[in-house]
Coordinates of C-alpha atoms in Angstrom, one line a residue:
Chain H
X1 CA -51.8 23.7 -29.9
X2 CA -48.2 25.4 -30.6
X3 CA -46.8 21.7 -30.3
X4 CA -49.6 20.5 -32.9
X5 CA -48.7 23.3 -35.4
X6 CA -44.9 22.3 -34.9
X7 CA -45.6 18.8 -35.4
X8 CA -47.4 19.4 -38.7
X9 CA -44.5 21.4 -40.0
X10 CA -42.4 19.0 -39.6
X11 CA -44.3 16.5 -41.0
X12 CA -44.6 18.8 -44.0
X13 CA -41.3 19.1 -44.3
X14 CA -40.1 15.7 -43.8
X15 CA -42.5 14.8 -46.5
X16 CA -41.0 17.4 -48.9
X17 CA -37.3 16.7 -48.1
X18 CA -36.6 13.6 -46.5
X19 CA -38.5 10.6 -47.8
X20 CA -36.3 9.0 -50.3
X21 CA -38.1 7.5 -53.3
X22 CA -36.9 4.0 -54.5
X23 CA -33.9 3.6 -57.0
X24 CA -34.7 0.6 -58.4
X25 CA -37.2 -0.1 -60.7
X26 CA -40.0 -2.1 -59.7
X27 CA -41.2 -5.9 -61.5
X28 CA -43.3 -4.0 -64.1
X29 CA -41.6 -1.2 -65.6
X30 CA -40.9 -2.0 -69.1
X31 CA -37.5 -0.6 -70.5
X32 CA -38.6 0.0 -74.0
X33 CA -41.4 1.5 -73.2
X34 CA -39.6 3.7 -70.5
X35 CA -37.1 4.8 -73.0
X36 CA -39.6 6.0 -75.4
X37 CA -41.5 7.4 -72.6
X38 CA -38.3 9.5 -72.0
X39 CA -38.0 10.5 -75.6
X40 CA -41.2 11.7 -76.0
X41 CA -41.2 13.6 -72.7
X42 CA -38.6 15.9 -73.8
X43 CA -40.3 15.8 -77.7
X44 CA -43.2 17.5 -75.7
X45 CA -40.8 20.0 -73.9
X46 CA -39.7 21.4 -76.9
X47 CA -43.0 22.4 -78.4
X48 CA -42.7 25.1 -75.7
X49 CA -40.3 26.9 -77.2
X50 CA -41.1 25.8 -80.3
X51 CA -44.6 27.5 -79.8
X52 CA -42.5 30.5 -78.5
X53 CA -40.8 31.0 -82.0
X54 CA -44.0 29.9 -83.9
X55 CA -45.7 33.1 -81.8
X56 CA -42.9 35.1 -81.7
X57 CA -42.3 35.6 -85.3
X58 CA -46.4 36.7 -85.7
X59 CA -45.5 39.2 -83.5
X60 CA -44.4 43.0 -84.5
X61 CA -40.6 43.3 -84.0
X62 CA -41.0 45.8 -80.8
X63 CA -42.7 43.1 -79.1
X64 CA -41.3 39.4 -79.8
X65 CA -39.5 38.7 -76.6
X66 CA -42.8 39.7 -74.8
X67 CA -44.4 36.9 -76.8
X68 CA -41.6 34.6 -76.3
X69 CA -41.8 35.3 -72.8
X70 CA -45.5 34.5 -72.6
X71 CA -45.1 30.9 -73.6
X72 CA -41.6 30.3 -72.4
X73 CA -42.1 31.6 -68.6
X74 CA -44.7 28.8 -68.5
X75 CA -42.0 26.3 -67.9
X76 CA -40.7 28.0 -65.0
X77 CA -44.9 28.9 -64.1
X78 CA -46.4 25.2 -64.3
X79 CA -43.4 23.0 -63.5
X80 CA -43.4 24.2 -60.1
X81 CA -46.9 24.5 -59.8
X82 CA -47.0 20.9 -61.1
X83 CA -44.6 19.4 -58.4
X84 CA -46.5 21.8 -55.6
X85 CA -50.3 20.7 -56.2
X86 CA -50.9 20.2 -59.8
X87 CA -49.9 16.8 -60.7
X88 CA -51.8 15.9 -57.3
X89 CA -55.3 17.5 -58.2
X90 CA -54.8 16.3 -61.6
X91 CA -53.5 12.3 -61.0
X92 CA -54.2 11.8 -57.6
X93 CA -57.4 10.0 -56.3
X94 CA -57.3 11.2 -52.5
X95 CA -61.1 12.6 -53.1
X96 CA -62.7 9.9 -54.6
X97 CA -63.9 12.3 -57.0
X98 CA -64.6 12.0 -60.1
X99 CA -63.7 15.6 -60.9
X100 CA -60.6 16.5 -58.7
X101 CA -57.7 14.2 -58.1
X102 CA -56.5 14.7 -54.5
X103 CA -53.7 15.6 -51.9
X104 CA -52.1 12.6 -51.7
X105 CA -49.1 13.1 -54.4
X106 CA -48.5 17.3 -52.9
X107 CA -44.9 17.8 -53.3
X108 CA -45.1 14.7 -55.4
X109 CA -45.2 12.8 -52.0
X110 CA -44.6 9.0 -53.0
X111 CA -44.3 9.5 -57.3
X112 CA -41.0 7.3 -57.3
X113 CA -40.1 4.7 -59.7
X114 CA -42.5 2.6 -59.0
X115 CA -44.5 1.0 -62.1
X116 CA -47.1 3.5 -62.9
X117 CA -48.7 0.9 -66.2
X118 CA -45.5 -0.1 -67.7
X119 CA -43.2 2.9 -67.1
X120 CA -42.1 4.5 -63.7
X121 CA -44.4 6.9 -61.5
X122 CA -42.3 9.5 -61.6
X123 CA -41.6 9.6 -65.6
X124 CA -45.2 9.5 -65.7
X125 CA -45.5 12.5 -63.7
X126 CA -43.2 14.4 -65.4
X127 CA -44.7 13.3 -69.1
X128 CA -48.4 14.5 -68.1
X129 CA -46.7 17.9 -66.6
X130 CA -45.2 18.7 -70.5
X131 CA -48.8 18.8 -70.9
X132 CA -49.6 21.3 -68.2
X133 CA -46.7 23.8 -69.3
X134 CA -47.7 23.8 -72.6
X135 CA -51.5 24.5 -72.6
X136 CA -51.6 27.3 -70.4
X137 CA -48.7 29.1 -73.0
X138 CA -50.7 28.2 -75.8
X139 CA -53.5 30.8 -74.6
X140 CA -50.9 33.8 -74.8
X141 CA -50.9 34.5 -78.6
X142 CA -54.6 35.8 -78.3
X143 CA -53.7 38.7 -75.7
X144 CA -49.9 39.3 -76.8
X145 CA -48.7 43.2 -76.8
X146 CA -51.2 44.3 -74.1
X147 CA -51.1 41.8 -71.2
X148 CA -49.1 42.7 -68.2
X149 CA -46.7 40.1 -67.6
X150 CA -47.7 40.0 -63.6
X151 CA -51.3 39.3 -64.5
X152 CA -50.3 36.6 -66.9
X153 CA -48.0 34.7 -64.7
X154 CA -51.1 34.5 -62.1
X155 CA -53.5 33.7 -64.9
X156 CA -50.8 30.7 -66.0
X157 CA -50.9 29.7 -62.6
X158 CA -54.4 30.1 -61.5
X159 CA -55.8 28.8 -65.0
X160 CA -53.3 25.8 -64.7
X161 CA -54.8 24.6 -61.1
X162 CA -58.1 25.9 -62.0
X163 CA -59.0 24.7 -65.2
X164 CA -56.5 22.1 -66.3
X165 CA -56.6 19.6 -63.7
X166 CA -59.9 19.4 -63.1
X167 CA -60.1 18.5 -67.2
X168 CA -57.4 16.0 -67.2
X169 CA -59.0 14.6 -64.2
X170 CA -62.1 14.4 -65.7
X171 CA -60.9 13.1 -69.4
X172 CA -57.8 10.8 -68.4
X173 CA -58.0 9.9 -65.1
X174 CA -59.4 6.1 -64.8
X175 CA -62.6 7.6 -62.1
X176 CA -62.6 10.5 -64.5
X177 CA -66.5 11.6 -65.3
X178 CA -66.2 11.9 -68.6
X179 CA -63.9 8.6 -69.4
X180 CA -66.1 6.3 -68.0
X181 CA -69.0 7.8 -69.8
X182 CA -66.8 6.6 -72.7
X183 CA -66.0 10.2 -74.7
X184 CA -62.6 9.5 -76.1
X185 CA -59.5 11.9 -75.9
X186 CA -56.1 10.5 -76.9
X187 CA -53.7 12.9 -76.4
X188 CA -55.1 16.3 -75.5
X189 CA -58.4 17.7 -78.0
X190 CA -60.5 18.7 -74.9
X191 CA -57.9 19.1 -72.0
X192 CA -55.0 20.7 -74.1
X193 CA -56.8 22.5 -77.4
X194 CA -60.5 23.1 -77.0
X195 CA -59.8 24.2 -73.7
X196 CA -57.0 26.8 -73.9
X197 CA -58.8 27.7 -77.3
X198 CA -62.2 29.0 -75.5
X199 CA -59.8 30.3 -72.5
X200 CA -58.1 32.2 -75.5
X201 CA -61.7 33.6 -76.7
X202 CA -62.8 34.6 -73.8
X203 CA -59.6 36.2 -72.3
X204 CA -59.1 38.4 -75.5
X205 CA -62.6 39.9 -76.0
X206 CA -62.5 40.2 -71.8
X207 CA -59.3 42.2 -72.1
X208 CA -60.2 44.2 -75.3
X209 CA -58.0 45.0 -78.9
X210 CA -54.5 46.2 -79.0
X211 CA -55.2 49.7 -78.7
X212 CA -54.1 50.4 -82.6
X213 CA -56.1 46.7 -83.8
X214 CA -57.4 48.0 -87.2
X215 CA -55.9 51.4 -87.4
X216 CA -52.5 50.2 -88.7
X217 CA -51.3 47.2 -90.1
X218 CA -50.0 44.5 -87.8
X219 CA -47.9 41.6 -89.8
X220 CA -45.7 39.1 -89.2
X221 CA -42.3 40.3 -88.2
X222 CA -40.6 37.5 -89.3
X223 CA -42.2 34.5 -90.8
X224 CA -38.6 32.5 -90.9
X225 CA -38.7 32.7 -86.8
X226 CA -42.7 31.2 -87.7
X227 CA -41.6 28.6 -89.8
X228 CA -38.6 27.2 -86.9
X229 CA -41.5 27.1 -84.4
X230 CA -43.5 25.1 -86.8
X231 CA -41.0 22.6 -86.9
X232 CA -40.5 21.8 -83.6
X233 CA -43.8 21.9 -83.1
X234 CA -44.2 19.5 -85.3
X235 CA -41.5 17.3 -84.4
X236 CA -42.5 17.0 -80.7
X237 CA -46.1 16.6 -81.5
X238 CA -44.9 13.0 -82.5
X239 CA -43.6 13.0 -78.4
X240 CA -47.4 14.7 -77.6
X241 CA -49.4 12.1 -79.6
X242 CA -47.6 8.8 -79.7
X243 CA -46.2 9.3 -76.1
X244 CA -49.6 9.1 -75.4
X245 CA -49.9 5.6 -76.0
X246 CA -47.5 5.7 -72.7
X247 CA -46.4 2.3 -74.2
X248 CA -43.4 2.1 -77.3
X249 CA -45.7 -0.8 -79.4
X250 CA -48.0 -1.0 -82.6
X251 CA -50.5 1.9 -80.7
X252 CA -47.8 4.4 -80.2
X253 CA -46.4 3.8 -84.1
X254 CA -49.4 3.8 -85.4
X255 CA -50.4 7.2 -83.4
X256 CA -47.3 8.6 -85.0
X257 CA -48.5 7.7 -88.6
X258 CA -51.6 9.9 -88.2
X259 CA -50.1 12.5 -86.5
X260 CA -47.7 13.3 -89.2
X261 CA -50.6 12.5 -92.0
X262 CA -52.8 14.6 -90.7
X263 CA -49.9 17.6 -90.5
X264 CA -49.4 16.5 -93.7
X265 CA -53.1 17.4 -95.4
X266 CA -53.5 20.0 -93.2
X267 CA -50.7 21.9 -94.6
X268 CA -51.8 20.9 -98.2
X269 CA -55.4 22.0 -97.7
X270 CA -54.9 25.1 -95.9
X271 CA -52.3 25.8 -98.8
X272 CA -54.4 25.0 -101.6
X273 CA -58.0 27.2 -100.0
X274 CA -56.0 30.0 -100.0
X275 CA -54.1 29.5 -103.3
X276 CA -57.5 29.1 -104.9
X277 CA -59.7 31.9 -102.8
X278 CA -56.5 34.4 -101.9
X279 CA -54.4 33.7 -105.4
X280 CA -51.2 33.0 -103.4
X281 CA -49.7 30.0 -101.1
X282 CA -48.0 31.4 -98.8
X283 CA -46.0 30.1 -96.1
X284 CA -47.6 31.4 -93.0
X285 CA -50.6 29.5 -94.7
X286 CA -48.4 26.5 -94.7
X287 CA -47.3 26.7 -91.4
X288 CA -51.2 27.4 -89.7
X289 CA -52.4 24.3 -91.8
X290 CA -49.6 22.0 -90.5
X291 CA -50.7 22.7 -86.8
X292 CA -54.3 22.9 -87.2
X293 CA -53.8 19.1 -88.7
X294 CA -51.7 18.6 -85.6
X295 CA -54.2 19.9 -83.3
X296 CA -57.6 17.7 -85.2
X297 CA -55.8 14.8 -85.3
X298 CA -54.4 14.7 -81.3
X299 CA -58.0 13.6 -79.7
X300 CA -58.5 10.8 -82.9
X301 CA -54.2 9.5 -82.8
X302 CA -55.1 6.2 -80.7
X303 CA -58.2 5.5 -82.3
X304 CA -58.2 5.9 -86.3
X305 CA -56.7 4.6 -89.4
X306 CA -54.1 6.6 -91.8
X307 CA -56.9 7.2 -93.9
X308 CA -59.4 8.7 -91.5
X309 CA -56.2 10.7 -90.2
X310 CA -55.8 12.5 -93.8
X311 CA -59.8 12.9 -94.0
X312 CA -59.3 14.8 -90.1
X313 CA -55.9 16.7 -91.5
X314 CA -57.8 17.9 -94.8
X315 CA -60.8 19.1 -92.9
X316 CA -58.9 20.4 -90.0
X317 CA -57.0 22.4 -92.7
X318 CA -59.7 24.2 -94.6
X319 CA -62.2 24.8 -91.7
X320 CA -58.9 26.6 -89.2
X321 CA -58.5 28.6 -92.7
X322 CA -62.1 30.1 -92.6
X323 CA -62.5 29.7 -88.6
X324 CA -59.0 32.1 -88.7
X325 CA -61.9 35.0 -90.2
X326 CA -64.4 34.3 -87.6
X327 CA -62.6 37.6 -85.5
X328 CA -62.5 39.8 -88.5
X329 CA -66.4 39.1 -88.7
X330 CA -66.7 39.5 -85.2
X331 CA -64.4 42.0 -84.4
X332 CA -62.4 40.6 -82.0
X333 CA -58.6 40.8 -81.4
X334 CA -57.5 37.1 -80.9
X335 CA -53.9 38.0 -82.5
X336 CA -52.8 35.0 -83.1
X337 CA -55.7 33.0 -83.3
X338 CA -55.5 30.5 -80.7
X339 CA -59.4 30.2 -80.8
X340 CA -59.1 30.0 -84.6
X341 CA -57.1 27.4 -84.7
X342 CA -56.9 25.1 -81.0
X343 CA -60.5 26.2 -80.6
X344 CA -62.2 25.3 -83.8
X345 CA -59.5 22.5 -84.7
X346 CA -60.0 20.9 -81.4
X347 CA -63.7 20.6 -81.7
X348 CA -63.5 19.6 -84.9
X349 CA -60.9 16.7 -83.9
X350 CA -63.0 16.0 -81.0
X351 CA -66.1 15.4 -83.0
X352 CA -64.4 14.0 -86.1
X353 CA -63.2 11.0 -83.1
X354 CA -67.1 10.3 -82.8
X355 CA -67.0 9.3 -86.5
X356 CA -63.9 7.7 -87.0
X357 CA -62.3 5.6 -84.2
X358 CA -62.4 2.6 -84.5
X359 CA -61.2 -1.0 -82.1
X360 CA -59.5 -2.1 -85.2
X361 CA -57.1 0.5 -84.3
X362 CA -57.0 0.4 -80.2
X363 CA -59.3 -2.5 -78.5
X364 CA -59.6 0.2 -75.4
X365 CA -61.2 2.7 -77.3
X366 CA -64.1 2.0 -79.5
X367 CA -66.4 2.8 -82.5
X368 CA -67.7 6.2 -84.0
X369 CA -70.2 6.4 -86.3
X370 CA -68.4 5.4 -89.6
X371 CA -67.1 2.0 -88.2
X372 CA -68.0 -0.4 -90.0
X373 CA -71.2 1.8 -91.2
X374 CA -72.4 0.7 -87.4
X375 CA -70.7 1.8 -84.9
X376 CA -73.7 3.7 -83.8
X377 CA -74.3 7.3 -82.4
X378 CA -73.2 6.8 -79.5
X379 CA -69.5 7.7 -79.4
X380 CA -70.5 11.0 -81.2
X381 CA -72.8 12.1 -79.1
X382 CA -70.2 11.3 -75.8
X383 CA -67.6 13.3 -77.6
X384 CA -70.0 16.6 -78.0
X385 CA -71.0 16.0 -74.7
X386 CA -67.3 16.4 -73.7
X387 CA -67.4 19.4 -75.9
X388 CA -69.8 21.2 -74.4
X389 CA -68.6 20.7 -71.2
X390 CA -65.2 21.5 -71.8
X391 CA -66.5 25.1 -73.4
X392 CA -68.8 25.9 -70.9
X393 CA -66.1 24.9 -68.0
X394 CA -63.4 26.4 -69.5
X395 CA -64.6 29.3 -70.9
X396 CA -66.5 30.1 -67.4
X397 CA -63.5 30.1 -65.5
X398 CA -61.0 31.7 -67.1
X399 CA -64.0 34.7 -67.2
X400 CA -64.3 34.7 -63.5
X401 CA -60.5 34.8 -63.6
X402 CA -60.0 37.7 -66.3
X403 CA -62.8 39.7 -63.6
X404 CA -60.9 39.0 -60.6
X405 CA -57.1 39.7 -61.9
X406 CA -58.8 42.6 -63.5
X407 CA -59.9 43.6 -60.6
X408 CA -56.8 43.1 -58.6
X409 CA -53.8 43.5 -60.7
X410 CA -55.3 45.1 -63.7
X411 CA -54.6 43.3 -67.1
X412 CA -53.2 45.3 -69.8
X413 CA -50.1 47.6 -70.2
X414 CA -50.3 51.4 -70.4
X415 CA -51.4 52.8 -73.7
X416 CA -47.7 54.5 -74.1
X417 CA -46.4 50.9 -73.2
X418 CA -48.5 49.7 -75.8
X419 CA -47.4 52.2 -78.6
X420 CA -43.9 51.7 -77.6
X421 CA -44.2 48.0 -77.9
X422 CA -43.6 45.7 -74.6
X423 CA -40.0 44.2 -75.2
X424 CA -38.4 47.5 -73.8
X425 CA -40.7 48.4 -71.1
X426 CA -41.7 45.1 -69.2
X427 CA -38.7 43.5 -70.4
X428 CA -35.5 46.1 -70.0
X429 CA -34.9 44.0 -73.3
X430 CA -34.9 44.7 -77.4
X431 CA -34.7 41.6 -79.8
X432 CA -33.0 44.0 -83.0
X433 CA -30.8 46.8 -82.2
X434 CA -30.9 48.8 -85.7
Chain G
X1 CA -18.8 74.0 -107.5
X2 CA -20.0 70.3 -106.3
X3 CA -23.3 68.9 -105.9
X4 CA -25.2 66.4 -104.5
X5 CA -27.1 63.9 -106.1
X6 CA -29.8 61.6 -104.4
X7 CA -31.5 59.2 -106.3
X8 CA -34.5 56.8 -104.7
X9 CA -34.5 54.0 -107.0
X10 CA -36.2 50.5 -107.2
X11 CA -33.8 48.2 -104.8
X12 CA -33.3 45.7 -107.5
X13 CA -31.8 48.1 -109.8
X14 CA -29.2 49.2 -107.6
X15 CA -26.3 47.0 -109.5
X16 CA -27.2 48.3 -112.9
X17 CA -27.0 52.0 -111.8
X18 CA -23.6 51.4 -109.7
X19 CA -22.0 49.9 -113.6
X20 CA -23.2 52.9 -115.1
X21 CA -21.8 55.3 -112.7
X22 CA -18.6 53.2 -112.9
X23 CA -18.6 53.4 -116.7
X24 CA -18.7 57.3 -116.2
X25 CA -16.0 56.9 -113.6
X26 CA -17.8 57.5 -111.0
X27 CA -16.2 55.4 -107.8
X28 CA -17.5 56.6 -104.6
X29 CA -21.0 56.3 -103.2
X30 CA -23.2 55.7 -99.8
X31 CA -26.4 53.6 -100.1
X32 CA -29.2 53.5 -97.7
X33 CA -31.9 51.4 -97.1
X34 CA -35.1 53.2 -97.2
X35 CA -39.1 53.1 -97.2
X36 CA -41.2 55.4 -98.7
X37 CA -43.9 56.5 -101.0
X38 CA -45.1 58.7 -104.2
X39 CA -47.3 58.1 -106.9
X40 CA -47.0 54.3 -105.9
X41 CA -48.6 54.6 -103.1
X42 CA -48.0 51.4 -101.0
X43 CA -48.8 47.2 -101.6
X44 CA -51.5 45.1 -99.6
X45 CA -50.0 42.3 -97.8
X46 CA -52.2 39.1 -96.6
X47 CA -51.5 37.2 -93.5
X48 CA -54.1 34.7 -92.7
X49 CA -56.6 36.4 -94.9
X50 CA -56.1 39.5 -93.4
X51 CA -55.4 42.2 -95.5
X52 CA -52.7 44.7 -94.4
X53 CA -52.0 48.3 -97.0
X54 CA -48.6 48.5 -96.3
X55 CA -48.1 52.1 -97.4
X56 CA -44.0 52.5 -97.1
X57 CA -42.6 50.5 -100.0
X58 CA -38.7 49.6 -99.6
X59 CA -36.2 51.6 -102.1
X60 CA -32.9 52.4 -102.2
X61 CA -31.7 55.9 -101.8
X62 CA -27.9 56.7 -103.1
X63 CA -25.7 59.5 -103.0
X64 CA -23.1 60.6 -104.9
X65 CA -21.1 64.0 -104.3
X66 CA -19.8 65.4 -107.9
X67 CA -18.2 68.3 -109.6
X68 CA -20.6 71.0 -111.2
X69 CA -19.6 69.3 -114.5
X70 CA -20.6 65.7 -114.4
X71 CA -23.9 66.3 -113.0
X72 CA -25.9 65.9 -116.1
X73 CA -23.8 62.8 -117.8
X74 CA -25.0 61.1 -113.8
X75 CA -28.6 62.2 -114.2
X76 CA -29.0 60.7 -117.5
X77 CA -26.9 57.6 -116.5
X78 CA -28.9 57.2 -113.4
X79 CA -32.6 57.6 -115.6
X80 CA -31.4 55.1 -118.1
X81 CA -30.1 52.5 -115.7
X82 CA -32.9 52.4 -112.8
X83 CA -35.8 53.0 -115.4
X84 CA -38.2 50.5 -115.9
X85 CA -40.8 52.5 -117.3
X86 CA -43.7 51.0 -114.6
X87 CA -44.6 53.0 -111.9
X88 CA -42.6 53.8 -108.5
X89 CA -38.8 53.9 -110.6
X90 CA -37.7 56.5 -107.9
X91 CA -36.5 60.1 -108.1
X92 CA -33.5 62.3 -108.3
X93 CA -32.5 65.2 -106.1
X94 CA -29.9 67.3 -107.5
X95 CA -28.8 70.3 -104.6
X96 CA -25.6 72.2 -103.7
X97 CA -22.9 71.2 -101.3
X98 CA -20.5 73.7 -99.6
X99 CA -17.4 71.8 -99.0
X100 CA -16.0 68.3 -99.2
X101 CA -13.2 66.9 -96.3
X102 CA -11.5 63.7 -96.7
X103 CA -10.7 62.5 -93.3
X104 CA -7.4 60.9 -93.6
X105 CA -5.6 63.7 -95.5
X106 CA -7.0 66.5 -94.8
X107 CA -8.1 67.5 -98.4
X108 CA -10.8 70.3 -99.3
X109 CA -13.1 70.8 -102.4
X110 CA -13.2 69.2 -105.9
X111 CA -9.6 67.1 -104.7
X112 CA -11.5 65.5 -101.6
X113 CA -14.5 63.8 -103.9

């Protein structure tokens, strides 16, 4: 028995330490494609910090490097938990499932360089796992300056194995359910948005208001700090949508002409609701259109023309502008409306993929409804159906989660930890010392 | 006999009411950033549609230490230069101050301003 046991750690350990992958590239890696595949990795890495800034600068000046730290600390959360079991459950197909991926890639066990399509295993693996940091993180704005930042890094964690693989499974992988019932998802509207926007829904009316929500006012500490995270938001969104492609050709261009049109009209609707209804542009209103373009357009960027991608921006614009009131109607605290904005946007993009996409476009994907004036129902109603599924999964998980971490490590600060704002007391740390 | 004068004033106005004090020779004062309100009251800021009444207004506060003398010339220099006739111009506070010190020499009273 003892001898077994030994035997199996060793194993273990041989596989985690000793087997060398492969140097050399493989007959079918593609070097232009590898290149861009590079590029757009890192584009993706730096919407994390970009997101950071973009939250931060919401945020009240006591508490910015606790929302920082939210989104940043998911690099150090999900990368590992990516290389221990994540890009496994998520990639792998040990379990034959359609759901779950499998064991087989644990310790990324065998992701060398050989040809995963046209680009090596391993860059593969480390593109998709941009996509795990950054969805969790995105979920922090609606529960900023009351989470305890124990609870969060085992929500990141938890929510990351729990949740996330089993979606990208599902949407991406090629036995994935809800691929091969043909809904379409090019770069992340149910696995990335829709689902860390209903995670962000539930976890903020689970854990309750800021303590002072509605008794004093709450703005922006510094909308400049906003404005930097927009930018490299929307610079590595070109990384998030036409990396997609996972190929350098006409696809991938033409996935970064949409995703910057529909940035493009988002910003200019959101801009131009509230300069008509509010009497002033202003550039927070700027800043939230540009991303809610970003985020309608990411499940449509293989699949439609420039024109549908301004029709998606435009409407992804003005509908984040009035979904951003839905928690002032409902009285919820989602601070920095992650619901408002991935939730709604991603639905919206999701949906708006039903009508638009078209083969012209990509001959893998196919029609939506507007096609051609016949492309048919069909599409649509696959792309609710991934909907639904995604809000119900999502959103039931990350409850049982909230209950059980609430249960066991408790999720929010103090109340004098609260008043005094969290930089200070979770963080030993103050961004301003005036 | 010196006094103090403290005047909260509009922060854009601060360069017209430092070249009228200089025109009454005037060459010494400390400035601080401050927040308050009065009759005012505060502004509503939007942020996302969200409405916030931010009820502390940014002003300027100066002070000036002068001789008994002067301090009516200053009060009228500082009302003409900082007034813009539209509400929340500011206030002046005119008290008493006991003695004066210059650091470096040593100097007491009127000599020390």
């Amino acid at each position: 028995m003892i001898n077994r046991l030994n035997y199996k750690l060793i194993y273990a350990i041989s596989i985690i330490f000793v087997i060398v992958p492969p140097l050399f590239a493989e007959t079918g890696v593609n070097s232009a494609d590898t290149s861009w595949m590079m590029i757009s990795t890192a584009l993706v890495l730096l919407m994390i910090p970009g997101l950071a800034l973009f939250y931060g600068g919401m945020a009240r000046s006591e508490n910015v490097l606790s929302v920082i730290m939210l989104s940043f600390s998911s690099m150090g959360i999900m990368s590992l938990q990516w290389y221990l079991i994540g890009y496994s459950l998520s990639w792998g197909s040990g379990f034959n499932s359609s759901i779950i991926g499998g064991f087989e890639y644990l310790f990324l066990n065998g992701v060398d360089a050989t040809p995963n399509g046209t680009i090596p295993h391993v860059l593969f693996m480390m593109f998709q796992g941009m996509f795990a940091i950054i969805t969790p993180a995105l979920i922090g704005g609606a529960v900023i300056e009351r989470i305890k930042f124990s609870s969060w890094v085992l929500f990141v964690f938890l929510w990351g194995t729990l949740v996330y693989s089993p979606l990208c499974h599902m949407v991406w992988h090629p036995d994935g359910f809800l691929l091969n019932r043909g809904g379409l998802d090019f770069a992340g509207g149910t696995v990335v948005h829709i689902s860390s926007g209903i995670s962000a829904l539930v976890l903020s009316i689970y854990i309750g208001k800021r303590a002072s929500y509605g008794k004093i006012p709450m703005p922006p500490h510094n909308l400049v700090i906003t404005l930097i995270g927009t930018a490299l938001l929307w610079f590595g969104w070109f990384g998030f949508n036409a990396g997609s492609a996972l190929t350098s050709g006409g696809l991938a261009s033409n996935a970064l002409a949409v995703t910057h049109l529909s940035a493009s009209a988002g910003l200019f609707s959101w801009v131009a609701a509230e300069w008509w209804l509010l009497k002033k542009p202003s550039i927070l209103g700027a800043a939230s259109g540009a991303v809610a373009g970003l985020v309608a357009i990411t499940p449509a960027a293989g699949f439609v023309t420039p024109s549908a991608s301004i029709v998606i921006g435009l409407l992804g614009g003005v509908v984040c502008f009035f979904g951003v009131r839905i928690k002032v109607k409902f009285g919820f605290d989602d601070s920095l409306d992650v619901f408002g904005i991935h939730g709604i946007g991603g639905i919206l993009g999701a949906v708006l993929t039903g009508l638009f996409a078209t083969t012209l476009i990509n001959e893998a994907g196919s029609n939506g409804l507007f096609h051609d004036f016949s492309g048919g129902w069909h599409l649509l109603y696959e792309q609710v159906f991934a909907v639904g599924l995604t809000v119900i999964y999502a959103g039931v998980v990350t409850l049982i989660l909230a209950f059980a971490i609430e249960k066991t490590l408790g999720l929010r600060v103090s109340k004098e930890m609260e008043d005094e704002g969290l930089d200070f007391p979770l963080h030993g740390e103050k961004a301003y010392h005036l | 006999m010196m006094k103090k004068i403290e005047a909260i004033i509009k922060p854009f106005k601060l360069d017209d009411v430092k070249e009228a004090l200089e025109n009454l020779e005037i060459f010494g004062m400390t400035i601080t950033e401050v927040k308050g309100f009065g009759q005012q009251k505060g502004h509503t800021e939007l942020y996302r549609g969200a409405e916030y009444q931010v009820d502390f207004v940014p002003k300027i506060k100066i002070e000036i230490i002068v001789e008994s003398e002067k301090v009516e010339s200053v009060i009228e220099s500082i009302v003409s230069s900082a007034r813009t006739g539209k509400i929340g111009d500011g206030k002046i506070f005119v008290s008493s101050v006991e003695e004066t010190i210059r650091i470096r020499t040593g100097e007491k009273g009127i000599a020390a301003i």
